[in-house]
Short mmCIF file of C-alpha atoms in Angstrom, two decimals:
data_model
loop_
_atom_site.label_atom_id
_atom_site.label_comp_id
_atom_site.label_asym_id
_atom_site.label_seq_id
_atom_site.Cartn_x
_atom_site.Cartn_y
_atom_site.Cartn_z
CA UNK A 125 38.78 -10.79 -32.33
CA UNK A 126 37.44 -12.67 -29.31
CA UNK A 127 38.57 -16.23 -28.68
CA UNK A 128 35.91 -18.89 -28.32
CA UNK A 129 36.46 -21.35 -25.49
CA UNK A 130 34.62 -24.68 -25.71
CA UNK A 131 33.83 -26.86 -22.68
CA UNK A 132 32.22 -30.31 -22.74
CA UNK A 133 30.69 -30.72 -19.29
CA UNK A 134 29.65 -28.88 -16.13
CA UNK A 135 32.38 -27.92 -13.65
CA UNK A 136 35.05 -28.43 -16.26
CA UNK A 137 35.86 -24.71 -16.24
CA UNK A 138 34.80 -21.96 -13.86
CA UNK A 139 35.33 -18.23 -14.31
CA UNK A 140 36.23 -16.07 -11.31
CA UNK A 141 35.34 -12.39 -11.54
CA UNK A 142 35.74 -9.48 -9.14
CA UNK A 143 34.24 -6.35 -10.64
CA UNK A 144 33.70 -2.85 -9.28
CA UNK A 145 30.38 -1.35 -10.39
CA UNK A 146 30.70 1.64 -12.67
CA UNK A 147 27.25 2.92 -11.66
CA UNK A 148 26.46 1.93 -8.06
CA UNK A 149 28.10 3.48 -5.01
CA UNK A 150 27.09 4.06 -1.38
CA UNK A 151 26.18 7.44 0.06
CA UNK A 152 27.02 8.75 3.52
CA UNK A 153 23.75 7.30 4.85
CA UNK A 154 24.81 3.78 3.84
CA UNK A 155 22.28 3.49 0.99
CA UNK A 156 23.26 2.70 -2.57
CA UNK A 157 23.19 5.44 -5.21
CA UNK A 158 23.11 5.16 -8.99
CA UNK A 159 25.21 7.34 -11.29
CA UNK A 160 24.11 7.41 -14.93
CA UNK A 161 27.55 8.32 -16.31
CA UNK A 162 29.91 5.32 -15.95
CA UNK A 163 32.68 5.87 -13.42
CA UNK A 164 36.27 5.12 -14.37
CA UNK A 165 36.90 2.64 -11.60
CA UNK A 166 38.18 -0.94 -11.30
CA UNK A 167 39.60 -3.24 -8.62
CA UNK A 168 43.11 -1.85 -9.17
CA UNK A 169 42.33 1.86 -8.87
CA UNK A 170 39.27 1.89 -6.60
CA UNK A 171 41.36 2.83 -3.57
CA UNK A 172 41.91 6.24 -5.18
CA UNK A 173 38.18 6.99 -5.28
CA UNK A 174 36.52 8.93 -2.50
CA UNK A 175 33.35 6.92 -3.02
CA UNK A 176 32.49 3.51 -1.59
CA UNK A 177 31.66 1.48 -4.68
CA UNK A 178 29.62 -1.70 -5.03
CA UNK A 179 31.72 -4.79 -5.81
CA UNK A 180 30.60 -8.10 -7.36
CA UNK A 181 32.30 -11.43 -6.63
CA UNK A 182 31.12 -13.90 -9.27
CA UNK A 183 31.88 -17.56 -9.99
CA UNK A 184 30.38 -18.82 -13.25
CA UNK A 185 30.33 -22.26 -14.82
CA UNK A 186 31.50 -21.87 -18.41
CA UNK A 187 29.54 -24.84 -19.83
CA UNK A 188 26.07 -24.10 -18.43
CA UNK A 189 26.23 -20.42 -17.50
CA UNK A 190 24.95 -21.00 -13.97
CA UNK A 191 26.67 -18.91 -11.33
CA UNK A 192 26.82 -17.71 -7.76
CA UNK A 193 27.80 -14.29 -6.51
CA UNK A 194 28.26 -12.14 -3.45
CA UNK A 195 28.13 -8.38 -3.01
CA UNK A 196 30.67 -6.27 -1.15
CA UNK A 197 31.96 -2.70 -1.22
CA UNK A 198 35.40 -1.26 -1.92
CA UNK A 199 35.74 -0.55 1.81
CA UNK A 200 34.51 -3.99 2.87
CA UNK A 201 36.05 -6.45 0.43
CA UNK A 202 35.77 -10.23 0.79
CA UNK A 203 38.99 -12.32 0.86
CA UNK A 204 39.20 -14.26 -2.39
CA UNK A 205 39.79 -17.61 -0.68
CA UNK A 206 36.68 -17.04 1.46
CA UNK A 207 34.58 -16.39 -1.63
CA UNK A 208 35.91 -19.46 -3.43
CA UNK A 209 35.10 -21.67 -0.45
CA UNK A 210 31.58 -20.20 -0.32
CA UNK A 211 31.11 -20.61 -4.07
CA UNK A 212 32.23 -24.24 -4.13
CA UNK A 213 30.35 -25.33 -0.99
CA UNK A 214 26.95 -26.94 -1.32
CA UNK A 215 25.73 -26.58 2.27
CA UNK A 216 26.07 -22.89 3.15
CA UNK A 217 22.65 -22.32 4.68
CA UNK A 218 21.09 -20.86 1.55
CA UNK A 219 19.87 -22.00 -1.85
CA UNK A 220 22.68 -22.28 -4.42
CA UNK A 221 22.81 -23.09 -8.11
CA UNK A 222 26.38 -24.30 -8.42
CA UNK A 223 28.83 -26.16 -6.16
CA UNK A 224 31.87 -28.39 -6.30
CA UNK A 225 35.43 -27.59 -7.37
CA UNK A 226 36.17 -27.47 -11.12
CA UNK A 227 38.98 -28.98 -13.12
CA UNK A 228 40.10 -25.56 -14.35
CA UNK A 229 39.43 -21.95 -13.35
CA UNK A 230 40.04 -18.72 -15.26
CA UNK A 231 41.68 -16.05 -13.10
CA UNK A 232 41.85 -12.59 -14.77
CA UNK A 233 45.19 -10.79 -14.53
CA UNK A 234 43.45 -7.96 -12.68
CA UNK A 235 42.90 -10.10 -9.54
CA UNK A 236 45.98 -12.32 -9.64
CA UNK A 237 47.98 -12.21 -6.41
CA UNK A 238 50.67 -14.09 -4.55
CA UNK A 239 49.54 -17.44 -3.20
CA UNK A 240 46.36 -17.75 -5.30
CA UNK A 241 47.75 -20.02 -8.03
CA UNK A 242 49.74 -22.17 -5.59
CA UNK A 243 46.67 -22.56 -3.34
CA UNK A 244 44.52 -23.64 -6.28
CA UNK A 245 47.14 -26.15 -7.38
CA UNK A 246 47.15 -27.53 -3.81
CA UNK A 247 43.46 -28.45 -4.18
CA UNK A 248 44.02 -29.76 -7.73
CA UNK A 249 42.17 -26.95 -9.48
CA UNK A 250 44.23 -25.81 -12.45
CA UNK A 251 44.34 -21.99 -12.61
CA UNK A 252 44.56 -20.32 -16.02
CA UNK A 253 44.55 -16.80 -17.35
CA UNK A 254 41.81 -16.20 -19.93
CA UNK A 255 43.23 -16.10 -23.46
CA UNK A 256 43.82 -12.68 -24.91
CA UNK A 257 40.60 -11.19 -26.25
CA UNK A 258 38.42 -13.63 -24.31
CA UNK A 259 35.23 -11.91 -23.09
CA UNK A 260 35.44 -13.26 -19.56
CA UNK A 261 32.10 -12.64 -17.95
CA UNK A 262 31.32 -9.12 -19.16
CA UNK A 263 27.79 -10.12 -20.05
CA UNK A 264 27.02 -11.78 -16.70
CA UNK A 265 28.17 -8.67 -14.84
CA UNK A 266 25.87 -6.55 -16.97
CA UNK A 267 22.93 -8.96 -16.50
CA UNK A 268 23.39 -9.04 -12.71
CA UNK A 269 23.59 -5.26 -12.48
CA UNK A 270 20.52 -4.76 -14.69
CA UNK A 271 18.56 -7.26 -12.59
CA UNK A 272 19.63 -5.61 -9.34
CA UNK A 273 18.53 -2.23 -10.73
CA UNK A 274 15.10 -3.67 -11.54
CA UNK A 275 14.56 -5.38 -8.18
CA UNK A 276 15.81 -2.33 -6.26
CA UNK A 277 12.78 -0.45 -7.56
CA UNK A 278 10.57 -2.95 -5.70
CA UNK A 279 12.37 -2.69 -2.36
CA UNK A 280 13.35 0.06 0.07
CA UNK A 281 16.32 -1.45 1.94
CA UNK A 282 19.20 -0.27 -0.24
CA UNK A 283 21.97 -0.81 2.27
CA UNK A 284 24.60 -3.47 1.55
CA UNK A 285 22.58 -6.00 3.57
CA UNK A 286 19.41 -5.22 1.64
CA UNK A 287 21.19 -5.39 -1.71
CA UNK A 288 22.64 -8.77 -0.73
CA UNK A 289 19.13 -10.15 -0.16
CA UNK A 290 18.26 -9.27 -3.75
CA UNK A 291 20.75 -11.89 -4.94
CA UNK A 292 18.05 -14.52 -4.63
CA UNK A 293 15.66 -12.52 -6.82
CA UNK A 294 18.45 -12.31 -9.40
CA UNK A 295 19.00 -16.08 -9.20
CA UNK A 296 15.32 -16.77 -9.77
CA UNK A 297 15.24 -14.46 -12.79
CA UNK A 298 18.55 -15.33 -14.48
CA UNK A 299 19.01 -18.99 -13.47
CA UNK A 300 15.95 -20.72 -12.10
CA UNK A 301 13.26 -19.07 -14.21
CA UNK A 302 10.32 -21.06 -15.56
CA UNK A 303 9.99 -18.87 -18.67
CA UNK A 304 13.53 -19.22 -20.05
CA UNK A 305 16.09 -22.00 -20.42
CA UNK A 306 16.92 -23.23 -16.91
CA UNK A 307 20.71 -23.16 -16.83
CA UNK A 308 20.80 -24.79 -13.39
CA UNK A 309 19.08 -27.86 -14.84
CA UNK A 310 21.63 -27.80 -17.67
CA UNK A 311 24.41 -27.74 -15.08
CA UNK A 312 22.90 -30.62 -13.07
CA UNK A 313 22.26 -32.90 -16.04
CA UNK A 314 25.70 -32.40 -17.56
CA UNK A 315 27.90 -33.19 -14.57
CA UNK A 316 30.17 -36.20 -15.23
CA UNK A 317 28.90 -39.40 -13.64
CA UNK A 318 32.21 -39.81 -11.81
CA UNK A 319 34.37 -37.27 -10.07
CA UNK A 320 31.94 -34.34 -9.93
CA UNK A 321 30.89 -32.33 -8.10
CA UNK A 322 34.21 -32.42 -6.25
CA UNK A 323 33.72 -31.68 -2.55
CA UNK A 324 35.50 -28.63 -1.20
CA UNK A 325 37.68 -29.22 1.92
CA UNK A 326 36.44 -27.87 5.28
CA UNK A 327 36.99 -24.14 5.66
CA UNK A 328 40.03 -24.23 8.02
CA UNK A 329 41.81 -26.82 5.86
CA UNK A 330 40.93 -24.95 2.68
CA UNK A 331 42.28 -21.62 3.96
CA UNK A 332 45.56 -23.14 5.17
CA UNK A 333 46.34 -24.20 1.60
CA UNK A 334 46.50 -20.55 0.51
CA UNK A 335 49.35 -18.32 1.56
CA UNK A 336 48.49 -14.75 2.35
CA UNK A 337 48.70 -12.33 -0.50
CA UNK A 338 47.18 -9.09 -1.72
CA UNK A 339 46.67 -7.04 -4.83
CA UNK A 340 48.45 -3.90 -3.68
CA UNK A 341 46.64 -0.77 -2.60
CA UNK A 342 43.24 -1.93 -3.91
CA UNK A 343 42.50 -3.69 -0.61
CA UNK A 344 41.76 -7.01 -2.32
CA UNK A 345 43.26 -9.83 -0.25
CA UNK A 346 43.51 -13.58 -0.64
CA UNK A 347 43.13 -14.64 3.00
CA UNK A 348 41.61 -12.61 5.79
CA UNK A 349 43.23 -12.03 9.15
CA UNK A 350 40.86 -14.45 10.88
CA UNK A 351 41.46 -18.06 9.80
CA UNK A 352 39.57 -19.91 12.53
CA UNK A 353 36.57 -22.07 11.88
CA UNK A 354 33.71 -19.91 10.66
CA UNK A 355 31.16 -21.98 12.49
CA UNK A 356 32.81 -21.33 15.86
CA UNK A 357 33.09 -17.63 15.12
CA UNK A 358 29.46 -17.39 14.05
CA UNK A 359 28.29 -19.06 17.25
CA UNK A 360 30.36 -16.63 19.30
CA UNK A 361 28.84 -13.73 17.41
CA UNK A 362 25.34 -15.05 18.02
CA UNK A 363 25.96 -15.36 21.77
CA UNK A 364 27.48 -11.89 21.87
CA UNK A 365 24.50 -10.47 20.01
CA UNK A 366 22.04 -12.09 22.43
CA UNK A 367 23.85 -10.68 25.45
CA UNK A 368 24.22 -7.20 24.01
CA UNK A 369 21.55 -4.62 24.80
CA UNK A 370 19.69 -3.09 21.82
CA UNK A 371 21.71 -0.22 20.41
CA UNK A 372 18.88 2.33 20.57
CA UNK A 373 19.20 5.88 21.87
CA UNK A 374 17.04 6.99 24.77
CA UNK A 375 13.50 7.92 23.85
CA UNK A 376 12.82 11.60 23.16
CA UNK A 377 9.34 12.95 22.47
CA UNK A 378 10.87 16.02 20.85
CA UNK A 379 12.90 13.96 18.38
CA UNK A 380 9.93 11.70 17.66
CA UNK A 381 7.86 14.79 16.89
CA UNK A 382 10.57 16.05 14.52
CA UNK A 383 10.69 12.68 12.78
CA UNK A 384 6.89 12.57 12.46
CA UNK A 385 6.89 16.00 10.78
CA UNK A 386 9.25 14.60 8.15
CA UNK A 387 6.82 11.73 7.54
CA UNK A 388 3.99 14.19 6.95
CA UNK A 389 6.20 15.79 4.28
CA UNK A 390 7.10 12.36 2.86
CA UNK A 391 3.43 11.43 2.44
CA UNK A 392 3.03 14.47 0.19
CA UNK A 393 6.24 13.85 -1.78
CA UNK A 394 5.48 12.37 -5.27
CA UNK A 395 9.10 11.44 -6.01
CA UNK A 396 9.76 7.93 -4.67
CA UNK A 397 13.46 8.40 -3.96
CA UNK A 398 12.90 11.70 -2.14
CA UNK A 399 10.06 10.09 -0.17
CA UNK A 400 12.29 7.19 0.90
CA UNK A 401 15.09 9.60 1.80
CA UNK A 402 12.73 11.53 4.12
CA UNK A 403 11.62 8.30 5.82
CA UNK A 404 15.23 7.20 6.36
CA UNK A 405 16.12 10.64 7.70
CA UNK A 406 13.18 10.40 10.12
CA UNK A 407 14.55 7.11 11.47
CA UNK A 408 17.98 8.63 11.94
CA UNK A 409 16.35 11.36 14.04
CA UNK A 410 14.20 8.90 16.01
CA UNK A 411 14.21 5.10 15.58
CA UNK A 412 10.88 5.11 17.44
CA UNK A 413 9.02 6.68 14.49
CA UNK A 414 6.62 3.87 13.58
CA UNK A 415 5.18 5.76 10.62
CA UNK A 416 8.64 5.89 9.01
CA UNK A 417 8.66 2.09 8.97
CA UNK A 418 5.05 2.12 7.76
CA UNK A 419 5.89 4.38 4.84
CA UNK A 420 8.91 2.28 3.85
CA UNK A 421 6.75 -0.84 4.03
CA UNK A 422 4.08 0.71 1.81
CA UNK A 423 6.71 1.57 -0.81
CA UNK A 424 8.15 -1.95 -0.86
CA UNK A 425 6.81 -4.64 -3.19
CA UNK A 426 8.70 -7.40 -1.37
CA UNK A 427 6.33 -9.17 1.03
CA UNK A 428 9.20 -10.38 3.20
CA UNK A 429 10.64 -6.89 3.47
CA UNK A 430 7.22 -5.34 4.12
CA UNK A 431 6.51 -7.74 6.97
CA UNK A 432 9.89 -7.02 8.54
CA UNK A 433 9.36 -3.25 8.30
CA UNK A 434 5.85 -3.40 9.74
CA UNK A 435 7.15 -5.58 12.58
CA UNK A 436 9.77 -2.93 13.34
CA UNK A 437 7.03 -0.30 13.20
CA UNK A 438 4.95 -2.22 15.75
CA UNK A 439 7.93 -2.54 18.08
CA UNK A 440 8.86 1.12 17.69
CA UNK A 441 5.28 2.28 18.22
CA UNK A 442 4.75 0.15 21.31
CA UNK A 443 8.04 1.32 22.83
CA UNK A 444 7.15 4.95 22.16
CA UNK A 445 3.74 4.57 23.84
CA UNK A 446 4.87 2.45 26.79
CA UNK A 447 3.03 -0.43 28.48
CA UNK A 448 1.21 1.86 30.91
CA UNK A 449 -0.39 3.74 28.00
CA UNK A 450 -1.90 0.50 26.70
CA UNK A 451 -3.40 -0.36 30.08
CA UNK A 452 -4.74 3.14 30.60
CA UNK A 453 -6.29 3.81 27.20
CA UNK A 454 -7.35 0.39 25.87
CA UNK A 455 -10.93 0.64 24.66
CA UNK A 456 -10.66 4.12 23.13
CA UNK A 457 -7.23 3.95 21.56
CA UNK A 458 -7.74 5.73 18.24
CA UNK A 459 -8.87 8.88 20.04
CA UNK A 460 -5.22 9.64 20.84
CA UNK A 461 -3.19 10.76 17.82
CA UNK A 462 0.03 9.23 19.13
CA UNK A 463 -1.49 5.72 18.91
CA UNK A 464 -2.20 5.85 15.20
CA UNK A 465 1.29 5.04 13.86
CA UNK A 466 1.28 1.90 16.03
CA UNK A 467 -2.20 0.92 14.87
CA UNK A 468 -1.26 1.46 11.24
CA UNK A 469 1.83 -0.69 11.71
CA UNK A 470 -0.16 -3.48 13.37
CA UNK A 471 -2.72 -3.44 10.55
CA UNK A 472 0.03 -3.64 7.93
CA UNK A 473 1.82 -6.44 9.78
CA UNK A 474 -1.40 -8.42 10.09
CA UNK A 475 -2.07 -8.15 6.36
CA UNK A 476 1.44 -9.47 5.64
CA UNK A 477 1.06 -12.31 8.14
CA UNK A 478 -2.20 -13.34 6.50
CA UNK A 479 -0.74 -13.32 2.99
CA UNK A 480 2.34 -15.23 4.17
CA UNK A 481 0.21 -18.02 5.61
CA UNK A 482 0.45 -17.05 9.30
CA UNK A 483 -3.30 -16.71 9.49
CA UNK A 484 -3.94 -17.32 13.18
CA UNK A 485 -1.36 -14.69 14.13
CA UNK A 486 -3.06 -12.24 11.79
CA UNK A 487 -6.47 -12.98 13.27
CA UNK A 488 -5.08 -12.55 16.79
CA UNK A 489 -3.68 -9.15 15.85
CA UNK A 490 -6.96 -8.00 14.29
CA UNK A 491 -8.87 -9.07 17.40
CA UNK A 492 -6.35 -7.22 19.56
CA UNK A 493 -6.90 -4.07 17.50
CA UNK A 494 -10.66 -4.24 18.07
CA UNK A 495 -10.08 -4.66 21.79
CA UNK A 496 -7.91 -1.56 21.84
CA UNK A 497 -10.33 0.39 19.67
CA UNK A 498 -13.88 -1.08 19.55
CA UNK A 499 -15.07 1.94 17.54
CA UNK A 500 -12.87 0.54 14.77
CA UNK A 501 -12.07 3.70 12.85
CA UNK A 502 -9.80 1.64 10.58
CA UNK A 503 -12.49 -0.80 9.42
CA UNK A 504 -10.64 -3.81 10.81
CA UNK A 505 -13.92 -5.66 11.40
CA UNK A 506 -14.51 -5.79 7.64
CA UNK A 507 -11.18 -7.58 7.17
CA UNK A 508 -11.52 -9.81 10.21
CA UNK A 509 -14.93 -11.18 9.29
CA UNK A 510 -13.58 -12.63 6.05
CA UNK A 511 -10.52 -14.00 7.83
CA UNK A 512 -12.72 -15.81 10.33
CA UNK A 513 -14.94 -17.23 7.59
CA UNK A 514 -11.90 -18.31 5.59
CA UNK A 515 -10.57 -20.22 8.59
CA UNK A 516 -13.99 -21.83 9.26
CA UNK A 517 -14.17 -20.00 12.60
CA UNK A 518 -17.92 -19.58 12.19
CA UNK A 519 -18.57 -19.23 15.90
CA UNK A 520 -16.14 -16.31 16.15
CA UNK A 521 -17.65 -14.84 12.99
CA UNK A 522 -21.16 -15.02 14.49
CA UNK A 523 -19.88 -13.27 17.62
CA UNK A 524 -18.24 -10.50 15.59
CA UNK A 525 -21.39 -9.94 13.52
CA UNK A 526 -23.49 -9.67 16.70
CA UNK A 527 -21.06 -7.09 18.14
CA UNK A 528 -21.19 -4.95 14.99
CA UNK A 529 -24.81 -4.97 13.83
CA UNK A 530 -24.82 -2.54 10.94
CA UNK A 531 -26.19 -2.10 7.45
CA UNK A 532 -22.89 -2.04 5.55
CA UNK A 533 -22.54 -4.45 2.67
CA UNK A 534 -19.38 -5.87 4.28
CA UNK A 535 -21.28 -7.25 7.24
CA UNK A 536 -24.62 -7.97 5.54
CA UNK A 537 -23.11 -10.16 2.80
CA UNK A 538 -21.06 -11.93 5.48
CA UNK A 539 -24.24 -12.56 7.50
CA UNK A 540 -25.94 -14.00 4.43
CA UNK A 541 -23.00 -16.30 3.71
CA UNK A 542 -22.79 -17.48 7.32
CA UNK A 543 -26.54 -18.27 7.33
CA UNK A 544 -26.07 -20.27 4.11
CA UNK A 545 -23.26 -22.21 5.78
CA UNK A 546 -25.56 -22.95 8.71
CA UNK A 547 -28.12 -24.37 6.25
CA UNK A 548 -30.72 -21.83 7.38
CA UNK A 549 -32.19 -21.12 3.94
CA UNK A 550 -35.02 -18.93 5.16
CA UNK A 551 -32.73 -16.63 7.10
CA UNK A 552 -30.02 -16.72 4.46
CA UNK A 553 -32.42 -15.65 1.69
CA UNK A 554 -33.72 -12.81 3.86
CA UNK A 555 -30.22 -11.64 4.72
CA UNK A 556 -29.09 -11.88 1.12
CA UNK A 557 -31.96 -9.59 0.11
CA UNK A 558 -30.84 -7.10 2.78
CA UNK A 559 -27.28 -7.34 1.51
CA UNK A 560 -28.30 -6.73 -2.11
CA UNK A 561 -30.40 -3.77 -1.00
CA UNK A 562 -27.30 -2.33 0.70
CA UNK A 563 -25.16 -2.72 -2.44
CA UNK A 564 -26.52 -4.28 -5.61
CA UNK A 565 -23.16 -4.18 -7.43
CA UNK A 566 -21.53 -6.90 -5.29
CA UNK A 567 -22.99 -10.01 -7.05
CA UNK A 568 -21.53 -8.88 -10.39
CA UNK A 569 -18.01 -9.13 -8.93
CA UNK A 570 -18.57 -12.29 -6.89
CA UNK A 571 -20.06 -14.10 -9.90
CA UNK A 572 -17.38 -12.90 -12.31
CA UNK A 573 -19.73 -10.81 -14.42
CA UNK A 574 -17.34 -7.95 -13.76
CA UNK A 575 -13.64 -8.25 -13.12
CA UNK A 576 -12.17 -6.99 -9.87
CA UNK A 577 -9.69 -4.29 -10.96
CA UNK A 578 -5.97 -4.66 -10.28
CA UNK A 579 -5.80 -1.28 -8.56
CA UNK A 580 -8.43 -1.02 -5.84
CA UNK A 581 -10.34 2.20 -5.15
CA UNK A 582 -8.78 4.58 -2.62
CA UNK A 583 -12.19 5.35 -1.08
CA UNK A 584 -15.89 4.58 -1.35
CA UNK A 585 -19.37 5.63 -0.28
CA UNK A 586 -22.06 3.28 0.99
CA UNK A 587 -23.87 1.51 -1.81
CA UNK A 588 -21.29 2.52 -4.43
CA UNK A 589 -19.56 0.32 -6.96
CA UNK A 590 -16.24 1.19 -5.29
CA UNK A 591 -17.57 -0.33 -2.06
CA UNK A 592 -18.58 -3.46 -3.98
CA UNK A 593 -15.08 -3.81 -5.46
CA UNK A 594 -13.46 -3.50 -2.04
CA UNK A 595 -15.79 -6.07 -0.49
CA UNK A 596 -15.44 -8.55 -3.35
CA UNK A 597 -11.63 -8.28 -3.41
CA UNK A 598 -11.54 -9.51 0.22
CA UNK A 599 -14.53 -11.86 0.18
CA UNK A 600 -14.35 -13.59 -3.19
CA UNK A 601 -12.21 -16.51 -2.00
CA UNK A 602 -14.49 -17.09 0.99
CA UNK A 603 -17.57 -17.31 -1.26
CA UNK A 604 -15.76 -19.48 -3.81
CA UNK A 605 -14.48 -21.89 -1.14
CA UNK A 606 -17.92 -22.26 0.47
CA UNK A 607 -19.46 -25.19 -1.40
CA UNK A 608 -22.53 -24.13 -3.37
CA UNK A 609 -22.47 -20.50 -2.21
CA UNK A 610 -21.94 -18.88 -5.62
CA UNK A 611 -24.54 -21.15 -7.25
CA UNK A 612 -26.98 -20.19 -4.51
CA UNK A 613 -26.22 -16.50 -5.04
CA UNK A 614 -26.77 -16.86 -8.79
CA UNK A 615 -30.08 -18.71 -8.27
CA UNK A 616 -31.38 -16.11 -5.81
CA UNK A 617 -30.79 -13.17 -8.14
CA UNK A 618 -31.38 -14.73 -11.56
CA UNK A 619 -34.94 -13.39 -11.76
CA UNK A 620 -34.02 -9.96 -10.49
CA UNK A 621 -32.35 -7.08 -12.36
CA UNK A 622 -28.58 -6.89 -12.21
CA UNK A 623 -26.81 -3.55 -12.28
CA UNK A 624 -24.40 -3.23 -15.21
#
């Protein structure tokens, strides 16, 4: 029978947990693996395992359920005192949903060590062992692991660093969600008016209150070897990192070619995990393989991660080509196969920049791509024209339309909209008729008579409904945000037949 513990306010009782995952471990390539059958492993016996297991450090408020956690591995454990200082600190450079020292803290027998209880008593936090039969945090461990499993499927960086970034997705889902009870709000509104949250001492002072101790062969320690001020150490590390040269091997065309062959195989691989493994293997062969970064970015659903990967792809591609190549071949870039990974990376990066609100950078990149390759085999002009119109850069839009005079619906509808903006009704009506002649399906999607599908077509032919969907998906916001444009479009076509 499980004991029921009752608390009356936030930060009255915290629960400390250190748990070794029974499903996640790290492979030789540094990426996490999942094993369906639970492994018989815990913090006391993990040193016997040949695998490097994922470890959770969790501090949970018993009253509200809000928590904070960090991720480590059995070969890179975090000193317990370090984690407690992190967990109880409010200003740690990242968003947190709990802080302040509690009145009491549950310490499971499994992680008890010399110096822990005396250190907690020194800061007036009363340490207790959970009562026999008390279910101390089993559910929160399960919820965190299930959430990590879900969010991993949306990302591609499954190293320890990448997994650690997913903590904030877990927080949003389990703590700060708008569609379930917000336990952080419960924590905030139920703190005592006096005495809480209790401020944690500065790191050096805090650590000195704990004597060194360990939990035997498991590797779990109370205080790390380095006890100096973290801030000083971090600044030293930053300076050292700035001075250090990038740790990249010398460029090899042969290795790049080998890596690119793996990417060709990865593009044909239907299994996501095998595809990602091929891309990672390509980068181990040559870190200059831009298409490996491109593929990883395409497989990621995290916009932040995608932008970072595309940025790395741009840097890798530019390094592989060399500055002289850009000077020599600008103007007919796409004609050389070796340029295409770089151009794909730059297109992907620009899309991410635009969606993340860095619109002028995105526009600058798109314009740069057209300078490198005016023939525009990638169709960048169709994206750029809507970007320019969205940013009210009508002069630049007029210039782009004059440089690419063509009968595609992408440019003709943009010409019609720009003429409407310029209050030239005669020209705008004429250009709208030309646009409708080029693709009569477009008005249905702009006016909401047909819904733009969630999954966009992979290809199109001129005048097709697929072409209309692709245009409308990019241009709808520009038409909607141009005052009177959709009403004008509806008026111009109301007496004509609409394609259903």
